[in-house]
mmCIF file of C-alpha atoms and ligand atoms in Angstrom:
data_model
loop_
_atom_site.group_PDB
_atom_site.id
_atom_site.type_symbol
_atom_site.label_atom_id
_atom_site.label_comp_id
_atom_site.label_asym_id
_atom_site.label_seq_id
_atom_site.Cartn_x
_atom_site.Cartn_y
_atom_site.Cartn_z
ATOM 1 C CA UNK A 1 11.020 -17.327 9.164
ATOM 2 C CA UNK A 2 9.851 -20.850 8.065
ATOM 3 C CA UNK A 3 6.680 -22.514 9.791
ATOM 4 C CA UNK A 4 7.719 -26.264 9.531
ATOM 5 C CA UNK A 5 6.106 -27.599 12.956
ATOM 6 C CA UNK A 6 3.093 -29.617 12.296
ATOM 7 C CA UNK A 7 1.762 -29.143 15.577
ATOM 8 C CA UNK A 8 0.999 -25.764 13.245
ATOM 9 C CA UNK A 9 1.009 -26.838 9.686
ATOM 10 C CA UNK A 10 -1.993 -28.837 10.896
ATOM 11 C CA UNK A 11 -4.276 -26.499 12.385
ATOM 12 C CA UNK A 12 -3.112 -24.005 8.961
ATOM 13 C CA UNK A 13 -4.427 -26.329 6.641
ATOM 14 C CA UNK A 14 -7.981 -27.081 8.870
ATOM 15 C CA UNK A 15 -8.333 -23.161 8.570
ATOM 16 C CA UNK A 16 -8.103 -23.518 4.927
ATOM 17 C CA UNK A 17 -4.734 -21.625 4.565
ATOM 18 C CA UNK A 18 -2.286 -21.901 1.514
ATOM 19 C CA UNK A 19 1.268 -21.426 3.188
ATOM 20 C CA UNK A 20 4.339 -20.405 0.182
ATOM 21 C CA UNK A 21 7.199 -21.659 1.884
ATOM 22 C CA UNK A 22 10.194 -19.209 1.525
ATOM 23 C CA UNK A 23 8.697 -16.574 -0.510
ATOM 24 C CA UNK A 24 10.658 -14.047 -2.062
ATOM 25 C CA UNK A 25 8.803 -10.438 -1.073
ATOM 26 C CA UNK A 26 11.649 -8.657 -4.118
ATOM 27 C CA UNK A 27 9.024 -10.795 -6.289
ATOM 28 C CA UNK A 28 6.028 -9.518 -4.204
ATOM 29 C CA UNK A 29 6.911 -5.809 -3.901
ATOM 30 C CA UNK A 30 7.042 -3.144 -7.018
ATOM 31 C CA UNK A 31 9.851 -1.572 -5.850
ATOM 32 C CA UNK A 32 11.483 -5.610 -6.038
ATOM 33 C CA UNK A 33 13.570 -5.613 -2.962
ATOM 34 C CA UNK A 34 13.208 -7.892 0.007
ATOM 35 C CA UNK A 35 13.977 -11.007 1.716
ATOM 36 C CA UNK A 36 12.783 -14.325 2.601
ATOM 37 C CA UNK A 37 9.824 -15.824 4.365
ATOM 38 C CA UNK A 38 7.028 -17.778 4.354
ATOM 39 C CA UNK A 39 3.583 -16.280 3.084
ATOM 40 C CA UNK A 40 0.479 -16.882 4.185
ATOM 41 C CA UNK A 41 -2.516 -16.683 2.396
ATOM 42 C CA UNK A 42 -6.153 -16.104 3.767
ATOM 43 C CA UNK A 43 -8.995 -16.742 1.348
ATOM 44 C CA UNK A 44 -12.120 -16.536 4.383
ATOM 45 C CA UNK A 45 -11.660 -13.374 6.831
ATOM 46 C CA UNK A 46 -13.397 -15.350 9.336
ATOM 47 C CA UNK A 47 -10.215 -17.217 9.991
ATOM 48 C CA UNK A 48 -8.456 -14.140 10.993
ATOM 49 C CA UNK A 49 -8.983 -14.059 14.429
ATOM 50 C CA UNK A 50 -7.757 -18.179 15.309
ATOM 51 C CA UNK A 51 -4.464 -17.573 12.642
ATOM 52 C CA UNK A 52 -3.394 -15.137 14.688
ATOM 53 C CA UNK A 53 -4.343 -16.670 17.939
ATOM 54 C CA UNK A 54 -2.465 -19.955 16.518
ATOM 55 C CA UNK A 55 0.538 -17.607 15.909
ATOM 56 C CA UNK A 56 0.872 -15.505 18.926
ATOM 57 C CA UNK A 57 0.617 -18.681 21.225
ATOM 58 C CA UNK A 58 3.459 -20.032 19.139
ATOM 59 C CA UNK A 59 5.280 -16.717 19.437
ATOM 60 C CA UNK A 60 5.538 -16.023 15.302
ATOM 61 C CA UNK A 61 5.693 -12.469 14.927
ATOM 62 C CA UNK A 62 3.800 -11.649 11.567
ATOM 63 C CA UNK A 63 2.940 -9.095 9.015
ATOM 64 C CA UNK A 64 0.497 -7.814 6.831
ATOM 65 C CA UNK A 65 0.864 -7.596 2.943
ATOM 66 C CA UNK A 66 -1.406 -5.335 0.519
ATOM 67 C CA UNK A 67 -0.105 -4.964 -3.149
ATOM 68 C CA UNK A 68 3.202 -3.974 -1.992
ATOM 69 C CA UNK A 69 3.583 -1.635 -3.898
ATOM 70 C CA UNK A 70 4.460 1.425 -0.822
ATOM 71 C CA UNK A 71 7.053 -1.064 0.909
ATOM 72 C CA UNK A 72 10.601 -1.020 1.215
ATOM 73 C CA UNK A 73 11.299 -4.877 3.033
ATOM 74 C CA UNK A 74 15.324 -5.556 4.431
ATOM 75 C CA UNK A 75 16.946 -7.965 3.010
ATOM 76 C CA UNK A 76 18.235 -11.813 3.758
ATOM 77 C CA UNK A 77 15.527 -14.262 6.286
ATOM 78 C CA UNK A 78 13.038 -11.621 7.526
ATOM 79 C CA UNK A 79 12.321 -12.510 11.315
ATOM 80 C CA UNK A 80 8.560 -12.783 10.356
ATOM 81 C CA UNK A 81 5.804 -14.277 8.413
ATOM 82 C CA UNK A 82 3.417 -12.804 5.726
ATOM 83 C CA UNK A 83 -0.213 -12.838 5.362
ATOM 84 C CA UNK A 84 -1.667 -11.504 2.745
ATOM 85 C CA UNK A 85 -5.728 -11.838 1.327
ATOM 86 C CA UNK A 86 -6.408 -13.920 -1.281
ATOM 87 C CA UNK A 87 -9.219 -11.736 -3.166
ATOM 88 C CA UNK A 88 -12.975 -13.728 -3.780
ATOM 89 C CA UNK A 89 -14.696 -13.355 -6.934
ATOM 90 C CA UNK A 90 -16.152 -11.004 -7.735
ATOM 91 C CA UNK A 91 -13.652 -8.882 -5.724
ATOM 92 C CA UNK A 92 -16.515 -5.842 -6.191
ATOM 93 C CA UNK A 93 -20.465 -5.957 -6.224
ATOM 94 C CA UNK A 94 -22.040 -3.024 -6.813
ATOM 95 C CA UNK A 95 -25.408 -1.700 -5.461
ATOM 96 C CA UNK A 96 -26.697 1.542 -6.431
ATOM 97 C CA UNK A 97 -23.811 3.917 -5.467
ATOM 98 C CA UNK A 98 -22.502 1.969 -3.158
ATOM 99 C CA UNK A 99 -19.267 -0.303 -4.062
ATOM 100 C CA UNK A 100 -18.780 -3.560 -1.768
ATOM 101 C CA UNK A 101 -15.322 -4.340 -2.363
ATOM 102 C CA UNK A 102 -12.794 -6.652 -1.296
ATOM 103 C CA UNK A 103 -9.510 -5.197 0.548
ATOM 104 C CA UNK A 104 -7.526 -7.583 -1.784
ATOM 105 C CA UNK A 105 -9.010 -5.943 -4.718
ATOM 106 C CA UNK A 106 -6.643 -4.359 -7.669
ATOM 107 C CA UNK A 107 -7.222 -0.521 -7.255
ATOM 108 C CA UNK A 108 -6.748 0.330 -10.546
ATOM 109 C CA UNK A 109 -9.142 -2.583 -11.722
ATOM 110 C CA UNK A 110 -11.885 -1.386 -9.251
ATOM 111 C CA UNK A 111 -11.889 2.310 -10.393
ATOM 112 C CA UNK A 112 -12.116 1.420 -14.153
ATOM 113 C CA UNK A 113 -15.327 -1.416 -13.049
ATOM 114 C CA UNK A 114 -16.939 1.445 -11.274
ATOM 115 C CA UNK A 115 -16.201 3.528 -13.911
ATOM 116 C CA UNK A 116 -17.942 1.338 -16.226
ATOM 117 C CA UNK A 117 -21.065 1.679 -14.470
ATOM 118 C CA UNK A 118 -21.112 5.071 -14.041
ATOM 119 C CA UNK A 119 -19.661 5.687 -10.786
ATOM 120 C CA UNK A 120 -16.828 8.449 -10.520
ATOM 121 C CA UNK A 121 -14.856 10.311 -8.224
ATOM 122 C CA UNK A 122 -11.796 8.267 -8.147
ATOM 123 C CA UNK A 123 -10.495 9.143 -11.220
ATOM 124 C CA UNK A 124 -6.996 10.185 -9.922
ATOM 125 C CA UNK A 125 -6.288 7.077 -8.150
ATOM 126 C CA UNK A 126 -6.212 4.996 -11.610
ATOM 127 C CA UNK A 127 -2.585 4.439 -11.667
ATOM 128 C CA UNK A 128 -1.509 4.269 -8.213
ATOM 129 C CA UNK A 129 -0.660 0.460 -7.860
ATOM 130 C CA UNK A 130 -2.114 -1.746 -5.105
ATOM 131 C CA UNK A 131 -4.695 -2.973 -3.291
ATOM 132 C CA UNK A 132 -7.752 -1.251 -2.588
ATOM 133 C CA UNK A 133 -6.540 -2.343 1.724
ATOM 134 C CA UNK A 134 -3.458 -0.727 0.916
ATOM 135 C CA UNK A 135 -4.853 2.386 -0.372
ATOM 136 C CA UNK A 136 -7.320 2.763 2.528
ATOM 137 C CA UNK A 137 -4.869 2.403 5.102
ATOM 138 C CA UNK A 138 -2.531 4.858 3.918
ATOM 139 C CA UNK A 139 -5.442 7.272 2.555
ATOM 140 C CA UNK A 140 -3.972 7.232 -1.590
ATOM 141 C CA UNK A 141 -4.868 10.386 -2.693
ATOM 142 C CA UNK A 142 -3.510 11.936 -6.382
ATOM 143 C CA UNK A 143 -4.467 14.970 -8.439
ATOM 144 C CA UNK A 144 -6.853 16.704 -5.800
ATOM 145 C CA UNK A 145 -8.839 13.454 -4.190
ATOM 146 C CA UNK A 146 -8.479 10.910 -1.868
ATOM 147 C CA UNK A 147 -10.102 7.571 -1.051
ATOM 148 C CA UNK A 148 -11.036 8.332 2.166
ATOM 149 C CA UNK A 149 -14.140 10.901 0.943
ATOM 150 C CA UNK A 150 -15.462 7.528 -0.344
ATOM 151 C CA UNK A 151 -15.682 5.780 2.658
ATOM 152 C CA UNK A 152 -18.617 4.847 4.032
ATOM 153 C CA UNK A 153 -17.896 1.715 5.958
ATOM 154 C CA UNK A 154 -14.766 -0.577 6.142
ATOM 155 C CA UNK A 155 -14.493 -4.264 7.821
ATOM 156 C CA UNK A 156 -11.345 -5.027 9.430
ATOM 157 C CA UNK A 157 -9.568 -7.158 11.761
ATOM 158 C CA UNK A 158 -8.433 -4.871 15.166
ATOM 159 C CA UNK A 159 -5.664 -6.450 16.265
ATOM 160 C CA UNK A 160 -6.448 -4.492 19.866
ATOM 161 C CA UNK A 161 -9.522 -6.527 20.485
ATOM 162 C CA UNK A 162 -8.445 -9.217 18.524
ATOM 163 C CA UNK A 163 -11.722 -9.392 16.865
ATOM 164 C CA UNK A 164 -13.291 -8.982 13.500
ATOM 165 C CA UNK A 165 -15.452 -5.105 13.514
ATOM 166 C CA UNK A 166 -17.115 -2.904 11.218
ATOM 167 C CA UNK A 167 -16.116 0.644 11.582
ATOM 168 C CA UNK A 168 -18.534 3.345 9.677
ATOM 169 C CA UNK A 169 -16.589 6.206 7.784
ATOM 170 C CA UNK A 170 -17.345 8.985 10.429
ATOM 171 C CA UNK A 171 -15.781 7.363 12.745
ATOM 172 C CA UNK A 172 -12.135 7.222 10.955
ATOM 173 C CA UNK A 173 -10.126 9.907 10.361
ATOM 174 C CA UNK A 174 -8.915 10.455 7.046
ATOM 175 C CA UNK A 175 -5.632 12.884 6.758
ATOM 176 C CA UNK A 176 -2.916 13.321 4.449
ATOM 177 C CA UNK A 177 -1.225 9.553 3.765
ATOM 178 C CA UNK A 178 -2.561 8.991 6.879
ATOM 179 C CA UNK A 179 -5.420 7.161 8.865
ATOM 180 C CA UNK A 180 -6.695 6.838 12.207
ATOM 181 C CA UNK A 181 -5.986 3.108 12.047
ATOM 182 C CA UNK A 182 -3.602 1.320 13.982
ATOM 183 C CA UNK A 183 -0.631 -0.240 12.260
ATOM 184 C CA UNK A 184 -1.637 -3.835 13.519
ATOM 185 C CA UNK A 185 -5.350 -3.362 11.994
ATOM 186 C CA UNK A 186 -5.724 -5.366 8.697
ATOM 187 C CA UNK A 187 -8.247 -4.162 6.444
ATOM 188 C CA UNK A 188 -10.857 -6.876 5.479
ATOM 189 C CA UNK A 189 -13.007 -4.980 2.875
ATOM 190 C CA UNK A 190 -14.827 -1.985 2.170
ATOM 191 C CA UNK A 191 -17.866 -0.005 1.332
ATOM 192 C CA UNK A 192 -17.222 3.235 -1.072
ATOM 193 C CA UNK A 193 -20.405 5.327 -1.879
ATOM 194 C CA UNK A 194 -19.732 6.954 -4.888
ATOM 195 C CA UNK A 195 -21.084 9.895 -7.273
ATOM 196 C CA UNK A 196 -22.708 8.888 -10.184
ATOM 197 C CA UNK A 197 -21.264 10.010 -13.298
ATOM 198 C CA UNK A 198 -21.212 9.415 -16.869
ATOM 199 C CA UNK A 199 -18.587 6.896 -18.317
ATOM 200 C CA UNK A 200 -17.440 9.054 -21.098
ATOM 201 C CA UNK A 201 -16.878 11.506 -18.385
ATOM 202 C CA UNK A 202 -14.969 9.571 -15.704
ATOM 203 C CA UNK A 203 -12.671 8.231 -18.689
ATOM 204 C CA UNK A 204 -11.957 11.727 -19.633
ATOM 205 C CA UNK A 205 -10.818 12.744 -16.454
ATOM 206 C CA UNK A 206 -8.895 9.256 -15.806
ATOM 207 C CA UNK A 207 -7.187 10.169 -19.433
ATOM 208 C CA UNK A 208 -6.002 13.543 -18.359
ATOM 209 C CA UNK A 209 -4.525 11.762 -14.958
ATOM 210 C CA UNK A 210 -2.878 9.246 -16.753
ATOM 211 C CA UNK A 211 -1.431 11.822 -19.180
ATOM 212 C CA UNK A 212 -0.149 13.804 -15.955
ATOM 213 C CA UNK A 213 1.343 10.853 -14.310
ATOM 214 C CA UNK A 214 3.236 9.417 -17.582
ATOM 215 C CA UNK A 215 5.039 12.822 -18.048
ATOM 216 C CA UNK A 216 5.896 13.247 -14.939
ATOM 217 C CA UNK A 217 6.964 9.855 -13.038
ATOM 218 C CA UNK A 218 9.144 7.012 -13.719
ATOM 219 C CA UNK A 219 6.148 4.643 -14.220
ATOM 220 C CA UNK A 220 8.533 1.772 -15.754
ATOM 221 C CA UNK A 221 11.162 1.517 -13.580
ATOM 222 C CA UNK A 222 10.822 -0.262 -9.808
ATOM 223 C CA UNK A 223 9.822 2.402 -7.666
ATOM 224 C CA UNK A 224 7.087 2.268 -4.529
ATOM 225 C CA UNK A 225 5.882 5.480 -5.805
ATOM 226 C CA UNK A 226 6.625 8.767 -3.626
ATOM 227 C CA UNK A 227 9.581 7.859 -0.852
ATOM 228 C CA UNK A 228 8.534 11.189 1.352
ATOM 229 C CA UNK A 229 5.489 12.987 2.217
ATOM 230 C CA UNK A 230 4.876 16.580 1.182
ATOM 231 C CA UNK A 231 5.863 18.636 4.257
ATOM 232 C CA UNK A 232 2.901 20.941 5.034
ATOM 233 C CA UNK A 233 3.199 24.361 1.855
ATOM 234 C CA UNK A 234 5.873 22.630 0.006
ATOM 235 C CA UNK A 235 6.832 19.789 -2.358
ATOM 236 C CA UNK A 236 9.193 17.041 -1.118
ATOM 237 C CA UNK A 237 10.228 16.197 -5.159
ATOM 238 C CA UNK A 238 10.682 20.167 -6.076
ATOM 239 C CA UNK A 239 13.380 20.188 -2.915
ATOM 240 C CA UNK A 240 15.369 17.244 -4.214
ATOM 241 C CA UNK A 241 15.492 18.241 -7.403
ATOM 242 C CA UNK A 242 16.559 22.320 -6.240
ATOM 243 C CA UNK A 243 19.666 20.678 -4.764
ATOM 244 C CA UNK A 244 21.232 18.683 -7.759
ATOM 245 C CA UNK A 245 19.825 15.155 -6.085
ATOM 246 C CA UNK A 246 18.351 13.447 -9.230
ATOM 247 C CA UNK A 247 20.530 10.725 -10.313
ATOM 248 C CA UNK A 248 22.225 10.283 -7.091
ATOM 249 C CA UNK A 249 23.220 6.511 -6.268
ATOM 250 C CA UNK A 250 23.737 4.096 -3.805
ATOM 251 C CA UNK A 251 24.664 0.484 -5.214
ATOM 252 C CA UNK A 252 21.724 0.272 -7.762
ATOM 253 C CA UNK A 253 19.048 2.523 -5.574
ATOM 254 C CA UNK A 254 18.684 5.631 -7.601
ATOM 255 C CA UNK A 255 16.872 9.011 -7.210
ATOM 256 C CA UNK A 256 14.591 8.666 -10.247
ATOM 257 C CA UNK A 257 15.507 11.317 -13.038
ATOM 258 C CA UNK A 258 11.991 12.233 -13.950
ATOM 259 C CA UNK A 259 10.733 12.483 -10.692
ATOM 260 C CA UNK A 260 12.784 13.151 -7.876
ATOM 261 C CA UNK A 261 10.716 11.822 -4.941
ATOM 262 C CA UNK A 262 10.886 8.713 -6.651
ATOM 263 C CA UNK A 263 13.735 6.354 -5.642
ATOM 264 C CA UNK A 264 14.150 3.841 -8.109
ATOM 265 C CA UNK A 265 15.566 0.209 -7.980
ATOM 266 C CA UNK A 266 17.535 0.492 -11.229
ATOM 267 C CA UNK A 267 18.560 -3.831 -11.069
ATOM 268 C CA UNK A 268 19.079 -5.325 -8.063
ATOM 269 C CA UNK A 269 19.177 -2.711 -5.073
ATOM 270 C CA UNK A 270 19.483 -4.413 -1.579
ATOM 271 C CA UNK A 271 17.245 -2.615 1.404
ATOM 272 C CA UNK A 272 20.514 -1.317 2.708
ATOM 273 C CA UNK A 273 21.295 0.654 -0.564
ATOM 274 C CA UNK A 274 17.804 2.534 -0.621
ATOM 275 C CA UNK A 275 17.814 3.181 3.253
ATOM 276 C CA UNK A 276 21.301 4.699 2.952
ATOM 277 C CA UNK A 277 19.537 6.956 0.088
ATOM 278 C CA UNK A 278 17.133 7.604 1.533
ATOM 279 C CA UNK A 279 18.990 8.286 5.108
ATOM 280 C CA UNK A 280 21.355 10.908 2.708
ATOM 281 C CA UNK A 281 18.642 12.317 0.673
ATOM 282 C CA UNK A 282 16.741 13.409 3.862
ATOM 283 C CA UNK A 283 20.144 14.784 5.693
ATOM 284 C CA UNK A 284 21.024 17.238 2.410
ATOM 285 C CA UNK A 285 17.268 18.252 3.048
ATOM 286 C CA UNK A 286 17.237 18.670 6.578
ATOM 287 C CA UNK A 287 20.598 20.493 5.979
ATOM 288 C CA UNK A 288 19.492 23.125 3.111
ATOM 289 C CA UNK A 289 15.590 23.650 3.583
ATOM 290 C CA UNK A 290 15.589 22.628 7.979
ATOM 291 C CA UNK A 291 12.749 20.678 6.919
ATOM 292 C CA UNK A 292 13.016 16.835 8.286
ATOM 293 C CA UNK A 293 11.312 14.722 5.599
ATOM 294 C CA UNK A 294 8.712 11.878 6.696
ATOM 295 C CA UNK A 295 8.435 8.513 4.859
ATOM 296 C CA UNK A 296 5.715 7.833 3.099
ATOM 297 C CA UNK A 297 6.773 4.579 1.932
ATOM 298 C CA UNK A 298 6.273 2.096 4.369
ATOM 299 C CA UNK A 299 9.524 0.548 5.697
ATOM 300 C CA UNK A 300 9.804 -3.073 7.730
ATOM 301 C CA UNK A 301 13.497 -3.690 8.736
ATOM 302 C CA UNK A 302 12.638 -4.702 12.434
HETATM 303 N N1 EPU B 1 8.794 18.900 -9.091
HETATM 304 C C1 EPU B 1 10.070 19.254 -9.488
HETATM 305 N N2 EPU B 1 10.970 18.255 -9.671
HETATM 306 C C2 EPU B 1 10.679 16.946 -9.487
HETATM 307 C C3 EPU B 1 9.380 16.594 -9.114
HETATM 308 C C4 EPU B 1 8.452 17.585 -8.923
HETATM 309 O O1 EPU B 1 10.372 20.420 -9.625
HETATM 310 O O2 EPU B 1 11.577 16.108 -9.680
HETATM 311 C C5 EPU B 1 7.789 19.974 -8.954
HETATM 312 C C6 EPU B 1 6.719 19.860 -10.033
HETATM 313 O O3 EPU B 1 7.101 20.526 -11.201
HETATM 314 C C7 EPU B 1 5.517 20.475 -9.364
HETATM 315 C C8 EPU B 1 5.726 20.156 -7.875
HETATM 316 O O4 EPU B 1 7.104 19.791 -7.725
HETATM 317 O O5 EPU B 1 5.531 21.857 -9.515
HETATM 318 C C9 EPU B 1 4.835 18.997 -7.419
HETATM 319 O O6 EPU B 1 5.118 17.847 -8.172
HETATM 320 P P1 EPU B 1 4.001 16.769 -8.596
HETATM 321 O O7 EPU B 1 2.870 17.462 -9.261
HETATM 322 O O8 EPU B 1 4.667 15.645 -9.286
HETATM 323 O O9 EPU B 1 3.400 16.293 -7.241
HETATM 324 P P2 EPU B 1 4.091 15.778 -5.943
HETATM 325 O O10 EPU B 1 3.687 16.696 -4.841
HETATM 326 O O11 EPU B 1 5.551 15.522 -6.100
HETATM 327 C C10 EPU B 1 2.045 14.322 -5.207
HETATM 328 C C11 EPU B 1 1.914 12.984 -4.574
HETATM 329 C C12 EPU B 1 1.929 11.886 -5.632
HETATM 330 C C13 EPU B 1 0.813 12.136 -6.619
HETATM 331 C C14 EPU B 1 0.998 13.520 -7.232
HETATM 332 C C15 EPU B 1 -0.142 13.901 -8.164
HETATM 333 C C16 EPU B 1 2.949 13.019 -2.362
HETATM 334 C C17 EPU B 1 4.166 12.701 -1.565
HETATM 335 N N3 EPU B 1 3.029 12.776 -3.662
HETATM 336 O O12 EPU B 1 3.364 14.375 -5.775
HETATM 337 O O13 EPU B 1 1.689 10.661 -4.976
HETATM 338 O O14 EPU B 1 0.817 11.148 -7.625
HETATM 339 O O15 EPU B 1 1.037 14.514 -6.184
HETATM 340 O O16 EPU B 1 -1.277 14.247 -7.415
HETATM 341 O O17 EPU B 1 1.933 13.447 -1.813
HETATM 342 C C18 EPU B 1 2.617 8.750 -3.885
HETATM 343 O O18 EPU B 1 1.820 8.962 -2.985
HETATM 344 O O19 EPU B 1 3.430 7.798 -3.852
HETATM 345 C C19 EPU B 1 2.640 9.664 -5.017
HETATM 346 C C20 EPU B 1 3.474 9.512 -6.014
#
């Protein structure tokens, strides 16, 4: 979708918004598929609230973009625009054992500066890619912890009251890859109390994770991480492989061969290709095990 009116481009550039015309989301998404459209991008949260009046009334549908790195995005001109957070600097003060960070934050980069000042407990979450937004929303969790113990107060923008609010951590729900937010919220920025712990000891623990993760996912190839959730007792990657699955194709989507919960983009994989893999993967499933597999990546085709 291209924003070319200037009874809009106007008003964008008063709010102190950078518009990309025609952005390419295959260059903004790890798993480097997707179409076309233009990308917004917000460097002052208190603009939220007038963009997206100043888009509704002009009946733009939008979206909202973390690291991209848990997306699958169709292909060709996508019928919306992007916004994404342009992270401030410093993207993370700290204060005691409290982190204040940024939603556009690197997660990776915030869990090694915490780490550096002696603040743990997110060791396992070192090389899941994205945002720190992204990982809130969707409640990352690896190798026995999640973010959402860490939460102990998150800004966002609720898109049901339109308004800018600050939600403390007791009064979201944290579950497996999931949260009791609402798919419209966009999350602003957020406050992590964390236990103190000795550097030497963190980095241990991130070593061991990082050793786990290198043996046993495809961490150079395009991949948005795990395509399914776990279905409650079981493991979604353990089922594929039981059935022969790794190494299955469509076009140049791929069921990784290290990991087979992985679907990887092995060159240039359209949308179509890894939803028809993923549409087949999850039939065999349903078929051998009568377990329906849920997404876990997050998928916009509409
Ligand atoms: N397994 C196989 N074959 C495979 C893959 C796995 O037999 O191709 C077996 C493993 O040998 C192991 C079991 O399945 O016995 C579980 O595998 P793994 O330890 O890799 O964990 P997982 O359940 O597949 C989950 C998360 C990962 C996270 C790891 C480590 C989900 C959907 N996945 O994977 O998260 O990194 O644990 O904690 O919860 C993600 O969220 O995108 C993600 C990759």
């Amino acid at each position: 979708m291209r924003i070319n009116d200037p009874k809009l481009l106007g008003p964008l550039a008063e709010l102190g918004i950078e518009l990309r015309p025609a952005a390419k989301l295959s260059e903004l998404t790890s798993l480097g598929i997707g179409g076309t459209t233009d990308l917004l991008r917000i460097t002052k949260h208190e603009t939220i609230p007038e963009l997206l009046q100043l888009l509704d009334a002009n009946h733009i549908a939008h979206k909202f973009l973390g690291g991209g790195s848990n997306l699958l995005v169709d292909d060709g001109e996508l019928p919306w625009v992007v916004l994404q957070l342009v992270p401030p600097e410093p993207d993370v003060v700290l204060e005691g054992n409290l982190a204040h960070v940024d939603a556009a934050a690197d997660l990776g980069r915030t869990v090694t500066f915490c780490a550096k000042h002696d603040l743990g407990g997110m060791e396992g979450l070192i090389g899941v890619p994205g945002t720190v937004g992204g990982a809130l929303r969707m409640n990352a969790g690896a190798y026995g912890m999640q973010i959402g113990t860490y939460v102990r107060e998150v800004k966002l923008y609720r898109a049901a009251t339109r308004k800018i609010e600050t939600f403390r951590g007791h009064q979201i729900s944290f579950e497996y890859r999931h949260t009791s937010f609402a798919t419209d919220d966009m999350m602003l920025a957020v406050i992590l109390e964390l236990p103190s712990k000795p550097y030497n000891e963190i980095l241990k623990g991130i070593r061991i994770c990082n050793e786990k993760r290198r043996s046993s996912q495809p961490l150079g190839q395009k991949s948005a991480g795990c395509i399914f959730k776990n279905p409650p007792g079981a493991s979604a990657g353990r089922m594929i492989d039981e059935l022969g699955l790794k190494g299955l194709s469509f076009g140049d989507a791929r069921v990784s061969d290290r990991h087979a919960n992985f679907f990887v983009n092995t060159s240039h994989a359209s949308a179509k290709d890894m939803l028809a893999l993923i549409a087949d993967v999850r039939e065999r499933v349903q078929e051998a095990y009568g377990v329906m597999l849920e997404n876990e990546v997050v998928v916009w085709n509409g």
